[in-house]
Short mmCIF file of C-alpha atoms and ligand atoms in Angstrom, two decimals:
data_model
loop_
_atom_site.label_atom_id
_atom_site.label_comp_id
_atom_site.label_asym_id
_atom_site.label_seq_id
_atom_site.Cartn_x
_atom_site.Cartn_y
_atom_site.Cartn_z
CA MET A 182 0.00 0.00 0.00
CA LYS A 183 1.26 3.45 -0.87
CA LEU A 184 1.96 6.14 1.72
CA ILE A 185 1.72 9.68 0.36
CA GLU A 186 4.05 12.07 2.17
CA HIS A 187 4.39 15.84 1.84
CA LEU A 188 6.48 17.23 -1.01
CA VAL A 189 9.22 19.71 -0.14
CA ALA A 190 11.95 20.80 -2.56
CA GLY A 191 10.68 18.15 -4.97
CA LYS A 192 11.21 15.29 -2.52
CA ALA A 193 8.95 13.28 -0.25
CA TRP A 194 9.12 14.72 3.25
CA ARG A 195 7.76 12.88 6.24
CA GLY A 196 7.47 15.66 8.82
CA LYS A 197 6.93 14.75 12.45
CA SER A 198 3.27 13.77 12.36
CA GLU A 199 2.19 10.23 13.17
CA ARG A 200 -1.35 10.88 11.92
CA THR A 201 -2.50 9.46 8.58
CA ALA A 202 -5.81 9.07 6.71
CA ASP A 203 -6.92 6.29 4.39
CA ILE A 204 -7.05 6.91 0.64
CA ILE A 205 -10.11 5.02 -0.60
CA ASN A 206 -10.75 3.74 -4.10
CA PRO A 207 -14.46 4.66 -4.32
CA ALA A 208 -15.18 2.08 -7.03
CA LEU A 209 -14.02 -0.67 -4.68
CA GLY A 210 -14.97 0.93 -1.39
CA LYS A 211 -11.63 -0.05 0.08
CA SER A 212 -8.41 1.58 1.19
CA ILE A 213 -5.57 1.63 -1.35
CA GLY A 214 -3.13 3.69 0.66
CA LYS A 215 -2.57 6.30 3.30
CA VAL A 216 -1.74 9.98 3.33
CA ARG A 217 0.24 11.77 6.03
CA LEU A 218 -1.69 14.50 7.91
CA ALA A 219 0.55 17.42 8.88
CA THR A 220 0.74 18.97 12.32
CA LYS A 221 1.04 22.72 12.86
CA GLU A 222 4.82 22.26 13.35
CA ASP A 223 5.08 20.48 10.00
CA VAL A 224 3.19 23.29 8.26
CA ASP A 225 5.39 25.91 9.93
CA ALA A 226 8.52 24.07 8.76
CA VAL A 227 7.27 23.97 5.14
CA LEU A 228 6.34 27.66 5.27
CA GLU A 229 9.82 28.51 6.51
CA VAL A 230 11.28 26.83 3.42
CA ALA A 231 8.85 28.78 1.17
CA ARG A 232 9.56 32.09 2.89
CA LYS A 233 13.31 31.69 2.41
CA ALA A 234 13.08 30.62 -1.24
CA GLN A 235 10.64 33.34 -2.36
CA PRO A 236 12.80 36.52 -2.64
CA LYS A 237 15.29 34.96 -5.08
CA TRP A 238 12.46 33.57 -7.20
CA ALA A 239 10.74 36.99 -7.19
CA ALA A 240 13.99 38.53 -8.44
CA THR A 241 14.22 36.00 -11.30
CA PRO A 242 13.26 37.65 -14.62
CA PRO A 243 9.65 36.83 -15.58
CA ALA A 244 10.81 35.31 -18.89
CA LYS A 245 12.89 32.78 -16.90
CA ARG A 246 9.94 32.01 -14.66
CA ALA A 247 7.88 31.49 -17.81
CA ALA A 248 10.49 29.05 -19.14
CA VAL A 249 9.75 26.77 -16.17
CA MET A 250 6.06 26.90 -17.07
CA PHE A 251 6.76 25.91 -20.68
CA ALA A 252 8.72 22.86 -19.48
CA PHE A 253 6.05 22.03 -16.89
CA ARG A 254 3.36 22.05 -19.58
CA ASP A 255 5.34 19.61 -21.72
CA LEU A 256 5.86 17.25 -18.77
CA LEU A 257 2.16 17.18 -17.93
CA ASN A 258 1.29 16.33 -21.53
CA LYS A 259 3.90 13.57 -21.49
CA HIS A 260 2.56 12.07 -18.25
CA MET A 261 -1.14 12.51 -19.06
CA ASP A 262 -2.02 8.78 -19.13
CA GLU A 263 -0.31 7.94 -15.85
CA LEU A 264 -1.87 10.95 -14.10
CA ALA A 265 -5.37 10.20 -15.42
CA GLN A 266 -5.15 6.60 -14.25
CA THR A 267 -4.14 7.55 -10.70
CA LEU A 268 -6.73 10.32 -10.62
CA SER A 269 -9.55 7.98 -11.64
CA GLU A 270 -8.55 5.34 -9.09
CA GLU A 271 -8.71 7.81 -6.19
CA HIS A 272 -11.57 10.01 -7.38
CA GLY A 273 -13.73 7.55 -9.32
CA LYS A 274 -14.34 9.67 -12.44
CA THR A 275 -13.94 8.15 -15.90
CA ILE A 276 -10.57 8.30 -17.69
CA PRO A 277 -11.86 10.80 -20.33
CA ASP A 278 -13.12 13.04 -17.50
CA ALA A 279 -9.75 12.77 -15.73
CA LYS A 280 -7.88 13.65 -18.92
CA GLY A 281 -10.30 16.50 -19.54
CA GLU A 282 -9.55 18.09 -16.18
CA ILE A 283 -5.78 17.74 -16.64
CA ALA A 284 -6.13 19.39 -20.07
CA ARG A 285 -8.05 22.32 -18.54
CA GLY A 286 -5.31 22.68 -15.92
CA ILE A 287 -2.65 22.73 -18.64
CA GLU A 288 -4.49 25.65 -20.27
CA VAL A 289 -3.82 27.71 -17.13
CA ILE A 290 -0.12 26.86 -17.33
CA GLU A 291 -0.18 28.05 -20.95
CA PHE A 292 -1.73 31.32 -19.80
CA ALA A 293 1.01 31.66 -17.15
CA CYS A 294 3.65 31.19 -19.89
CA GLY A 295 2.69 34.70 -21.02
CA ILE A 296 3.64 36.24 -17.67
CA PRO A 297 6.24 38.71 -19.03
CA HIS A 298 3.47 40.31 -21.04
CA LEU A 299 0.83 39.96 -18.30
CA LEU A 300 3.00 41.76 -15.74
CA LYS A 301 3.67 44.76 -17.96
CA GLY A 302 2.73 47.88 -16.03
CA GLU A 303 1.50 51.31 -17.04
CA PHE A 304 3.62 54.40 -17.66
CA SER A 305 2.70 58.04 -17.98
CA GLU A 306 5.24 60.57 -19.09
CA GLN A 307 5.20 64.13 -17.69
CA VAL A 308 2.27 63.86 -15.22
CA ALA A 309 3.67 67.20 -14.01
CA SER A 310 6.72 69.13 -15.06
CA GLN A 311 9.70 66.69 -15.12
CA ILE A 312 7.62 64.09 -13.31
CA ASP A 313 6.76 60.63 -14.69
CA SER A 314 4.55 57.97 -13.08
CA PHE A 315 4.43 54.24 -13.53
CA SER A 316 2.80 51.27 -11.89
CA ILE A 317 4.11 47.74 -11.54
CA ARG A 318 2.79 44.50 -10.07
CA GLN A 319 4.92 42.69 -7.51
CA PRO A 320 4.33 39.29 -5.90
CA VAL A 321 2.46 39.14 -2.59
CA GLY A 322 4.95 36.68 -1.05
CA VAL A 323 3.87 33.21 0.07
CA VAL A 324 0.49 32.01 -1.21
CA ALA A 325 -1.33 28.97 0.21
CA GLY A 326 -3.82 26.93 -1.82
CA ILE A 327 -6.48 24.72 -0.23
CA THR A 328 -8.31 22.54 -2.73
CA PRO A 329 -11.29 20.13 -2.93
CA PHE A 330 -11.47 16.47 -3.88
CA ASN A 331 -13.48 16.86 -7.08
CA PHE A 332 -10.74 18.23 -9.35
CA PRO A 333 -7.45 17.09 -7.79
CA ALA A 334 -5.46 18.10 -10.90
CA MET A 335 -7.35 21.06 -12.36
CA VAL A 336 -8.21 23.15 -9.30
CA PRO A 337 -4.64 23.31 -7.91
CA LEU A 338 -3.55 24.23 -11.46
CA TRP A 339 -6.08 27.07 -11.47
CA MET A 340 -3.96 28.56 -8.70
CA TYR A 341 -0.24 27.95 -8.63
CA PRO A 342 0.99 28.35 -12.23
CA ILE A 343 -0.12 32.00 -12.05
CA ALA A 344 0.94 32.51 -8.43
CA LEU A 345 4.41 31.13 -9.20
CA ALA A 346 4.78 32.93 -12.51
CA CYS A 347 4.02 36.18 -10.66
CA GLY A 348 7.02 35.48 -8.40
CA ASN A 349 5.35 34.03 -5.31
CA ALA A 350 6.21 30.88 -3.40
CA PHE A 351 3.27 28.50 -3.13
CA VAL A 352 2.24 25.89 -0.55
CA LEU A 353 -0.57 23.56 -1.66
CA LYS A 354 -2.84 21.72 0.78
CA PRO A 355 -4.81 19.37 -1.49
CA SER A 356 -7.82 17.32 -0.48
CA GLU A 357 -6.76 14.44 1.73
CA ARG A 358 -9.18 12.20 -0.17
CA ASP A 359 -7.23 12.09 -3.47
CA PRO A 360 -3.73 13.49 -2.78
CA SER A 361 -1.57 11.35 -5.12
CA VAL A 362 -2.06 13.41 -8.28
CA PRO A 363 -1.35 16.82 -6.69
CA VAL A 364 1.87 15.40 -5.23
CA ARG A 365 2.92 13.76 -8.52
CA VAL A 366 2.20 16.95 -10.47
CA GLY A 367 4.34 18.82 -7.92
CA GLN A 368 7.24 16.44 -8.65
CA LEU A 369 6.88 17.20 -12.35
CA LEU A 370 6.97 20.92 -11.61
CA GLN A 371 10.26 20.42 -9.81
CA GLU A 372 11.55 18.42 -12.77
CA ALA A 373 10.60 21.36 -14.98
CA GLY A 374 13.30 23.39 -13.28
CA LEU A 375 11.59 25.28 -10.46
CA PRO A 376 14.12 26.27 -7.78
CA GLU A 377 13.87 24.16 -4.63
CA GLY A 378 11.52 25.36 -1.92
CA VAL A 379 9.44 27.68 -4.10
CA PHE A 380 6.64 25.10 -4.29
CA SER A 381 5.61 22.55 -1.65
CA VAL A 382 2.68 20.24 -1.00
CA VAL A 383 1.61 19.76 2.58
CA ASN A 384 -1.01 17.08 3.13
CA GLY A 385 -3.48 17.29 5.93
CA ASP A 386 -6.87 18.17 7.29
CA LYS A 387 -8.27 20.96 9.49
CA GLU A 388 -5.12 21.13 11.62
CA ALA A 389 -2.96 21.89 8.56
CA VAL A 390 -5.50 24.36 7.16
CA ASP A 391 -5.73 26.26 10.44
CA ALA A 392 -1.94 26.43 10.65
CA LEU A 393 -1.84 27.99 7.16
CA LEU A 394 -4.60 30.47 8.04
CA ASP A 395 -2.92 31.60 11.25
CA SER A 396 0.71 31.72 10.10
CA PRO A 397 2.24 35.18 9.67
CA HIS A 398 4.29 33.67 6.83
CA VAL A 399 1.25 33.19 4.56
CA ASP A 400 0.31 36.37 2.70
CA ALA A 401 -2.62 35.15 0.61
CA VAL A 402 -4.94 32.13 0.54
CA SER A 403 -6.74 30.66 -2.47
CA PHE A 404 -9.49 28.25 -1.45
CA VAL A 405 -11.87 26.12 -3.49
CA GLY A 406 -14.40 23.88 -1.73
CA SER A 407 -17.75 23.90 0.03
CA THR A 408 -19.49 27.09 1.15
CA ALA A 409 -19.43 26.30 4.88
CA ILE A 410 -15.66 25.73 4.90
CA GLY A 411 -15.02 28.55 2.41
CA HIS A 412 -16.81 31.05 4.62
CA TYR A 413 -14.79 29.86 7.60
CA ILE A 414 -11.53 30.17 5.65
CA TYR A 415 -12.41 33.63 4.37
CA SER A 416 -13.37 34.88 7.86
CA ARG A 417 -10.35 33.43 9.67
CA GLY A 418 -7.85 34.28 6.93
CA THR A 419 -8.97 37.90 6.49
CA ALA A 420 -9.13 38.35 10.28
CA ALA A 421 -5.42 37.45 10.26
CA GLY A 422 -4.87 40.20 7.66
CA LYS A 423 -4.45 37.96 4.63
CA ARG A 424 -5.80 38.36 1.14
CA VAL A 425 -8.32 35.52 0.61
CA GLN A 426 -10.33 34.27 -2.35
CA ALA A 427 -12.74 31.43 -1.51
CA LEU A 428 -14.63 29.78 -4.37
CA CYS A 429 -17.47 27.72 -2.99
CA GLY A 430 -20.60 25.63 -3.55
CA ALA A 431 -23.25 25.95 -6.21
CA LYS A 432 -26.73 25.13 -7.42
CA ASN A 433 -26.73 25.78 -11.15
CA HIS A 434 -29.95 26.24 -13.13
CA LEU A 435 -30.48 25.58 -16.84
CA ILE A 436 -33.54 27.36 -18.25
CA VAL A 437 -35.26 25.80 -21.25
CA LEU A 438 -37.48 28.22 -23.18
CA PRO A 439 -40.32 26.83 -25.34
CA ASP A 440 -38.41 27.63 -28.57
CA ALA A 441 -35.22 25.81 -27.52
CA ASP A 442 -33.74 23.01 -29.62
CA MET A 443 -34.95 20.24 -27.31
CA ASP A 444 -32.42 17.63 -28.50
CA LYS A 445 -29.54 19.98 -27.77
CA ALA A 446 -30.99 20.95 -24.38
CA VAL A 447 -31.35 17.29 -23.41
CA ASP A 448 -27.80 16.44 -24.57
CA ALA A 449 -26.54 19.39 -22.55
CA LEU A 450 -28.41 18.32 -19.43
CA ILE A 451 -27.20 14.73 -19.62
CA GLY A 452 -23.56 15.81 -19.79
CA SER A 453 -23.77 18.62 -17.30
CA ALA A 454 -25.94 16.99 -14.64
CA PHE A 455 -24.48 13.47 -14.71
CA GLY A 456 -20.87 13.88 -15.92
CA SER A 457 -18.44 13.12 -13.08
CA ALA A 458 -21.48 11.76 -11.20
CA GLY A 459 -22.65 15.35 -10.62
CA GLU A 460 -19.59 16.12 -8.50
CA ARG A 461 -18.75 19.39 -10.28
CA CYS A 462 -19.31 22.89 -8.98
CA MET A 463 -20.53 23.80 -12.47
CA ALA A 464 -22.85 20.77 -12.75
CA ILE A 465 -26.40 21.66 -13.68
CA SER A 466 -28.57 20.37 -10.85
CA VAL A 467 -31.79 22.24 -11.67
CA ALA A 468 -33.59 22.29 -15.03
CA VAL A 469 -36.22 25.02 -15.37
CA PRO A 470 -38.50 24.41 -18.36
CA VAL A 471 -40.78 27.34 -19.10
CA GLY A 472 -44.39 26.32 -19.65
CA GLU A 473 -46.10 22.96 -19.00
CA ASP A 474 -45.71 21.77 -22.59
CA THR A 475 -41.94 22.44 -22.57
CA ALA A 476 -41.68 20.65 -19.21
CA ASP A 477 -43.58 17.58 -20.42
CA ARG A 478 -41.42 17.33 -23.55
CA LEU A 479 -38.22 17.79 -21.55
CA VAL A 480 -39.02 15.18 -18.89
CA ALA A 481 -40.17 12.67 -21.53
CA ALA A 482 -36.90 13.11 -23.45
CA LEU A 483 -34.65 13.01 -20.39
CA LYS A 484 -36.09 9.82 -18.87
CA PRO A 485 -34.78 7.22 -21.38
CA ARG A 486 -31.44 9.01 -21.70
CA ILE A 487 -30.82 8.92 -17.94
CA GLU A 488 -31.94 5.31 -17.71
CA ALA A 489 -29.44 4.42 -20.45
CA LEU A 490 -26.41 5.93 -18.67
CA LYS A 491 -23.82 3.27 -18.00
CA VAL A 492 -22.66 3.36 -14.40
CA ALA A 493 -19.33 1.57 -14.01
CA ALA A 494 -15.81 1.81 -12.62
CA CYS A 495 -13.22 3.85 -14.55
CA SER A 496 -11.58 0.58 -15.64
CA ASP A 497 -14.60 0.02 -17.94
CA PRO A 498 -14.00 2.14 -21.06
CA ASN A 499 -17.75 2.36 -21.69
CA SER A 500 -18.50 3.94 -18.33
CA ASP A 501 -20.54 7.16 -18.47
CA MET A 502 -20.48 7.69 -14.74
CA GLY A 503 -18.28 6.38 -11.94
CA PRO A 504 -18.97 6.18 -8.21
CA VAL A 505 -19.27 9.16 -5.86
CA ILE A 506 -16.32 9.90 -3.62
CA SER A 507 -17.27 8.28 -0.28
CA ARG A 508 -19.80 6.27 1.69
CA GLN A 509 -20.67 9.46 3.58
CA SER A 510 -21.33 11.28 0.32
CA LEU A 511 -23.49 8.42 -1.00
CA ASP A 512 -25.53 8.38 2.24
CA ARG A 513 -26.00 12.14 1.98
CA ILE A 514 -27.31 11.84 -1.59
CA LEU A 515 -29.67 9.01 -0.58
CA SER A 516 -30.98 11.10 2.30
CA TYR A 517 -31.74 13.98 -0.11
CA ILE A 518 -33.71 11.59 -2.33
CA ASP A 519 -35.76 10.55 0.73
CA GLN A 520 -36.39 14.21 1.57
CA GLY A 521 -37.55 14.92 -1.99
CA LEU A 522 -39.98 12.00 -1.90
CA GLU A 523 -41.29 13.02 1.52
CA LYS A 524 -42.04 16.54 0.25
CA GLY A 525 -43.96 15.24 -2.77
CA ALA A 526 -41.47 15.59 -5.64
CA LYS A 527 -41.94 12.91 -8.34
CA LEU A 528 -38.97 10.57 -8.79
CA ILE A 529 -39.12 9.85 -12.52
CA VAL A 530 -35.80 7.98 -12.70
CA ASP A 531 -34.60 6.19 -9.56
CA GLY A 532 -30.89 5.29 -9.72
CA ARG A 533 -30.71 3.91 -6.20
CA SER A 534 -30.81 0.25 -7.13
CA VAL A 535 -27.82 0.34 -9.49
CA LYS A 536 -25.32 -2.48 -8.88
CA VAL A 537 -21.92 -2.74 -10.55
CA SER A 538 -20.74 -6.30 -10.88
CA GLY A 539 -17.37 -6.94 -9.26
CA HIS A 540 -17.68 -3.62 -7.39
CA GLU A 541 -20.39 -4.46 -4.87
CA ASP A 542 -18.80 -2.32 -2.13
CA GLY A 543 -18.27 0.70 -4.40
CA TYR A 544 -20.16 3.96 -3.84
CA PHE A 545 -22.28 3.78 -6.98
CA ILE A 546 -25.61 5.42 -7.64
CA GLY A 547 -27.35 5.78 -10.98
CA GLY A 548 -28.71 9.01 -12.42
CA CYS A 549 -31.87 10.29 -10.69
CA LEU A 550 -34.51 12.65 -12.07
CA PHE A 551 -37.06 14.49 -9.95
CA ASP A 552 -40.00 16.31 -11.52
CA ARG A 553 -42.44 18.71 -9.80
CA VAL A 554 -39.75 20.04 -7.46
CA THR A 555 -40.66 23.31 -5.73
CA THR A 556 -38.38 26.04 -4.46
CA ASP A 557 -39.12 25.36 -0.78
CA MET A 558 -37.70 21.80 -0.93
CA SER A 559 -34.21 20.96 0.39
CA ILE A 560 -33.41 19.16 -2.89
CA TYR A 561 -33.85 22.54 -4.60
CA LYS A 562 -32.23 24.77 -2.01
CA GLU A 563 -29.12 22.77 -1.11
CA GLU A 564 -26.14 21.49 -3.07
CA ILE A 565 -26.48 17.69 -3.32
CA PHE A 566 -23.22 17.11 -5.22
CA GLY A 567 -24.37 13.89 -6.83
CA PRO A 568 -26.17 12.67 -9.99
CA VAL A 569 -29.58 14.08 -9.08
CA LEU A 570 -31.36 16.47 -11.45
CA ALA A 571 -34.38 18.44 -10.23
CA VAL A 572 -36.98 19.80 -12.66
CA VAL A 573 -38.71 22.93 -11.40
CA ARG A 574 -41.50 24.04 -13.74
CA ALA A 575 -41.81 27.80 -14.31
CA LYS A 576 -44.97 29.37 -15.72
CA ASP A 577 -43.06 32.04 -17.65
CA TYR A 578 -39.60 33.47 -18.33
CA GLU A 579 -39.82 36.10 -15.56
CA GLU A 580 -40.55 33.43 -12.96
CA ALA A 581 -37.57 31.35 -14.19
CA LEU A 582 -35.23 34.36 -14.03
CA GLN A 583 -36.46 35.33 -10.57
CA MET A 584 -35.84 31.79 -9.35
CA VAL A 585 -32.18 31.91 -10.40
CA ASN A 586 -31.72 35.36 -8.91
CA ASP A 587 -33.33 34.45 -5.58
CA HIS A 588 -31.12 31.40 -5.03
CA GLU A 589 -28.37 31.83 -2.43
CA TYR A 590 -25.72 30.45 -4.81
CA GLY A 591 -24.52 32.24 -7.92
CA ASN A 592 -21.86 30.14 -9.62
CA GLY A 593 -23.11 29.22 -13.11
CA THR A 594 -26.30 29.18 -15.15
CA ALA A 595 -27.44 28.66 -18.73
CA ILE A 596 -30.38 29.41 -20.96
CA PHE A 597 -31.40 27.36 -23.99
CA THR A 598 -33.35 29.31 -26.59
CA ARG A 599 -33.32 30.40 -30.23
CA ASP A 600 -34.46 33.90 -29.25
CA GLY A 601 -31.56 36.35 -29.18
CA ASP A 602 -33.63 38.97 -27.39
CA ALA A 603 -34.48 36.63 -24.53
CA ALA A 604 -30.89 35.40 -24.33
CA ARG A 605 -29.56 38.96 -24.13
CA ASP A 606 -32.09 39.93 -21.47
CA PHE A 607 -31.07 36.87 -19.44
CA THR A 608 -27.33 37.50 -19.66
CA MET A 609 -27.82 41.14 -18.60
CA ARG A 610 -30.26 40.63 -15.69
CA VAL A 611 -29.17 37.33 -14.14
CA LYS A 612 -27.24 37.57 -10.84
CA ILE A 613 -24.72 34.83 -11.54
CA GLY A 614 -20.95 34.85 -12.16
CA MET A 615 -20.74 32.56 -15.22
CA VAL A 616 -23.52 32.49 -17.80
CA GLY A 617 -24.06 30.25 -20.84
CA VAL A 618 -26.33 30.74 -23.85
CA ASN A 619 -26.93 27.31 -25.39
CA VAL A 620 -23.77 26.26 -23.51
CA PRO A 621 -24.54 24.16 -20.43
CA ILE A 622 -21.32 24.46 -18.40
CA PRO A 623 -19.98 27.92 -19.17
CA VAL A 624 -16.56 27.36 -17.58
CA PRO A 625 -14.40 30.26 -18.77
CA VAL A 626 -11.20 29.42 -20.67
CA ALA A 627 -7.97 30.01 -18.76
CA TYR A 628 -7.42 33.56 -20.06
CA PHE A 629 -10.83 34.64 -18.74
CA SER A 630 -11.56 34.36 -15.02
CA PHE A 631 -13.62 31.75 -13.15
CA GLY A 632 -15.81 32.68 -10.22
CA GLY A 633 -19.36 32.95 -8.94
CA TRP A 634 -21.45 35.54 -7.17
CA LYS A 635 -23.37 35.49 -3.87
CA ARG A 636 -22.45 32.57 -1.56
CA SER A 637 -20.43 30.89 -4.34
CA LEU A 638 -17.44 33.19 -3.84
CA PHE A 639 -16.09 35.14 -0.88
CA GLY A 640 -13.45 37.73 -1.66
CA ASP A 641 -12.86 40.24 -4.42
CA HIS A 642 -11.13 38.19 -7.07
CA SER A 643 -12.16 35.33 -9.31
CA ILE A 644 -9.52 32.77 -10.20
CA HIS A 645 -7.15 32.51 -13.22
CA GLY A 646 -7.08 34.93 -16.17
CA MET A 647 -6.22 38.54 -15.29
CA GLU A 648 -8.06 38.22 -11.97
CA GLY A 649 -5.51 35.54 -11.07
CA VAL A 650 -2.67 37.94 -11.85
CA ARG A 651 -4.31 40.68 -9.78
CA PHE A 652 -4.92 38.35 -6.82
CA ASN A 653 -1.33 37.15 -6.82
CA THR A 654 0.31 40.58 -7.05
CA ARG A 655 0.32 43.91 -5.29
CA LEU A 656 0.18 47.11 -7.23
CA LYS A 657 2.96 49.63 -6.71
CA THR A 658 2.80 53.11 -8.23
CA ILE A 659 6.01 55.08 -8.55
CA THR A 660 6.35 58.80 -9.21
CA THR A 661 9.75 60.11 -10.29
CA ARG A 662 11.26 63.53 -10.90
CA TRP A 663 14.41 63.83 -13.00
CA PRO A 664 15.91 67.09 -14.31
CA SER A 665 15.27 67.44 -17.97
CA GLY A 666 18.10 67.72 -20.51
CA ILE A 667 21.74 66.83 -20.10
CA LYS A 668 23.76 69.77 -18.84
CA GLU A 669 26.92 70.78 -20.61
CA GLY A 670 29.99 69.27 -18.93
CA ALA A 671 28.09 66.45 -17.17
CA VAL A 672 30.13 63.22 -16.97
CA PHE A 673 28.52 59.82 -16.99
CA ASN A 674 30.58 56.75 -16.28
CA PHE A 675 28.96 53.89 -18.16
CA HIS A 676 31.55 51.12 -17.93
CA SER A 677 31.44 50.06 -14.26
CA GLY A 678 27.78 50.76 -13.61
CA HIS A 679 28.85 52.96 -10.66
CA ASP A 680 29.43 56.68 -10.74
CA THR A 681 32.92 57.05 -9.29
CA LYS A 682 32.76 60.84 -9.20
CA ALA A 683 31.94 62.34 -5.83
P1 NAD B 19 -14.57 20.70 1.39
O1 NAD B 19 -15.01 22.09 1.71
O2 NAD B 19 -15.02 19.61 2.28
O3 NAD B 19 -12.96 20.62 1.39
C1 NAD B 19 -12.18 21.56 0.70
C2 NAD B 19 -10.84 21.70 1.42
O4 NAD B 19 -11.06 22.20 2.74
C3 NAD B 19 -10.07 20.39 1.55
O5 NAD B 19 -8.71 20.61 1.30
C4 NAD B 19 -10.30 20.00 3.01
O6 NAD B 19 -9.22 19.28 3.57
C5 NAD B 19 -10.46 21.34 3.71
N1 NAD B 19 -11.36 21.25 4.87
C6 NAD B 19 -12.41 20.40 5.03
N2 NAD B 19 -12.98 20.60 6.23
C7 NAD B 19 -12.29 21.58 6.84
C8 NAD B 19 -12.41 22.22 8.11
N3 NAD B 19 -13.38 21.89 8.98
N4 NAD B 19 -11.54 23.19 8.42
C9 NAD B 19 -10.56 23.55 7.55
N5 NAD B 19 -10.39 22.96 6.34
C10 NAD B 19 -11.25 21.99 5.99
O7 NAD B 19 -14.99 20.43 -0.13
P2 NAD B 19 -14.95 19.06 -0.93
O8 NAD B 19 -16.02 18.15 -0.43
O9 NAD B 19 -13.56 18.54 -0.98
O10 NAD B 19 -15.32 19.57 -2.40
C11 NAD B 19 -16.63 19.74 -2.86
C12 NAD B 19 -17.11 21.18 -2.73
O11 NAD B 19 -16.24 22.05 -3.44
C13 NAD B 19 -18.49 21.41 -3.34
O12 NAD B 19 -19.22 22.23 -2.48
C14 NAD B 19 -18.19 22.11 -4.65
O13 NAD B 19 -19.24 22.92 -5.13
C15 NAD B 19 -17.02 22.93 -4.25
N6 NAD B 19 -16.25 23.34 -5.42
C16 NAD B 19 -16.36 24.64 -5.82
C17 NAD B 19 -15.68 25.07 -6.93
C18 NAD B 19 -15.78 26.49 -7.39
O14 NAD B 19 -14.97 26.89 -8.21
N7 NAD B 19 -16.72 27.28 -6.92
C19 NAD B 19 -14.89 24.17 -7.67
C20 NAD B 19 -14.80 22.85 -7.23
C21 NAD B 19 -15.48 22.46 -6.10
#
């Protein structure tokens, strides 16, 4: 059985902790290894390494920092198969899904390769007589990243390629449930030529997170995970004077207008609600057909498609959907289905009886479809984070829009329609961070920024794109006065770089 240690200076580092947690293969429901859980002392030791390494890295020309990112990108492409295999074993998602998330992470590295251009400041000549002004962006120092289980490759890569390219040191605390890929990717980063100590992975749970939040050696914290924990991290981190961005939970609605291309809307819902077993913060978990006729057509078309989804382990190349991450998560999803039934929602497709041969102890559940869900039900209000799609029927477009705007989460949403006027109205008036028109999961490409509104994001900055550069740097504005013109008789000594004249 493997034992995943921390990663410091590119090497496994044990620390002093005796505590470990099991790494479970969710398709088998059994432990396949252990991960070390850091103590506060371990975290402090890793931060000391980062703090010492950071100034030299910050002084390295941006083009040289970018060169590391170019090499890192190539190494990830080279190791794609190995990484996807490990990722699927620990997370449960299919191999194409695992490769897809690594590819999206690589796109952020490619964005970070442009850091010399991205860090270019602004300059104004002659803001007053003989006075020029310019602004530059400098690294914040040591940045900590705390990441969730559902994208163990992509979400850390949303953070540290940009943080590092900006000249920061970075300490990653990945989810303890699937830590092997973040550690392996960290080794590849070292291989790409990053100086030792600039990047570390510290594994752990609440004790490690609290140590990062409280340490005076952490200047900024990027968090991605659930809303309850994100709010805690934002409150505790900012109280300690740190810059914090916390990207959190979601309940994403897809509105289907009567004129929508129904086949395309159904395709979109199948992929976005059931891909990765619904364990995506941009998963669509609520479909809002407008009008009874649209709703009847939508539910009738969804039913056979959901029933046909193949639920299987990632080792089966025909699998559409793997298991969910843990027994606790499966129990939580089952309890939500009970709550929906108790409140009178109609369970049109019931995935609870799904069995996967040879994987009887795995945490599998088939796709579920609820119709006649109302906005007062817990299955509508709360994030289930599983393959459960709720249909909430709206009488008209205004009611559908209001529903999205009234929800406490504001991560993503989409509208399916052929009407450009309606689509434009929706994109302008909806209170959501990422909006799709006939695009079900409007995840921005790496050079735009990812982030929600309302209780889906605490802090001022979204992640990656220019917002990532802004989060990971501090702005400095410099005003200079130099006498104009070169006076007759002035002597400039250019060869030594020092003026030897008194
Ligand atoms: P989680 O909040 O349980 O864990 C996230 C991180 O916080 C992990 O590293 C974990 O070790 C740490 N953590 C857990 N409990 C803690 C505690 N009590 N104190 C301090 N740290 C703690 O989230 P998860 O279950 O791993 O991931 C799923 C959640 O992440 C979902 O809510 C999903 O919507 C969200 N998510 C959001 C985005 C986004 O961009 N908005 C992206 C991916 C996932």
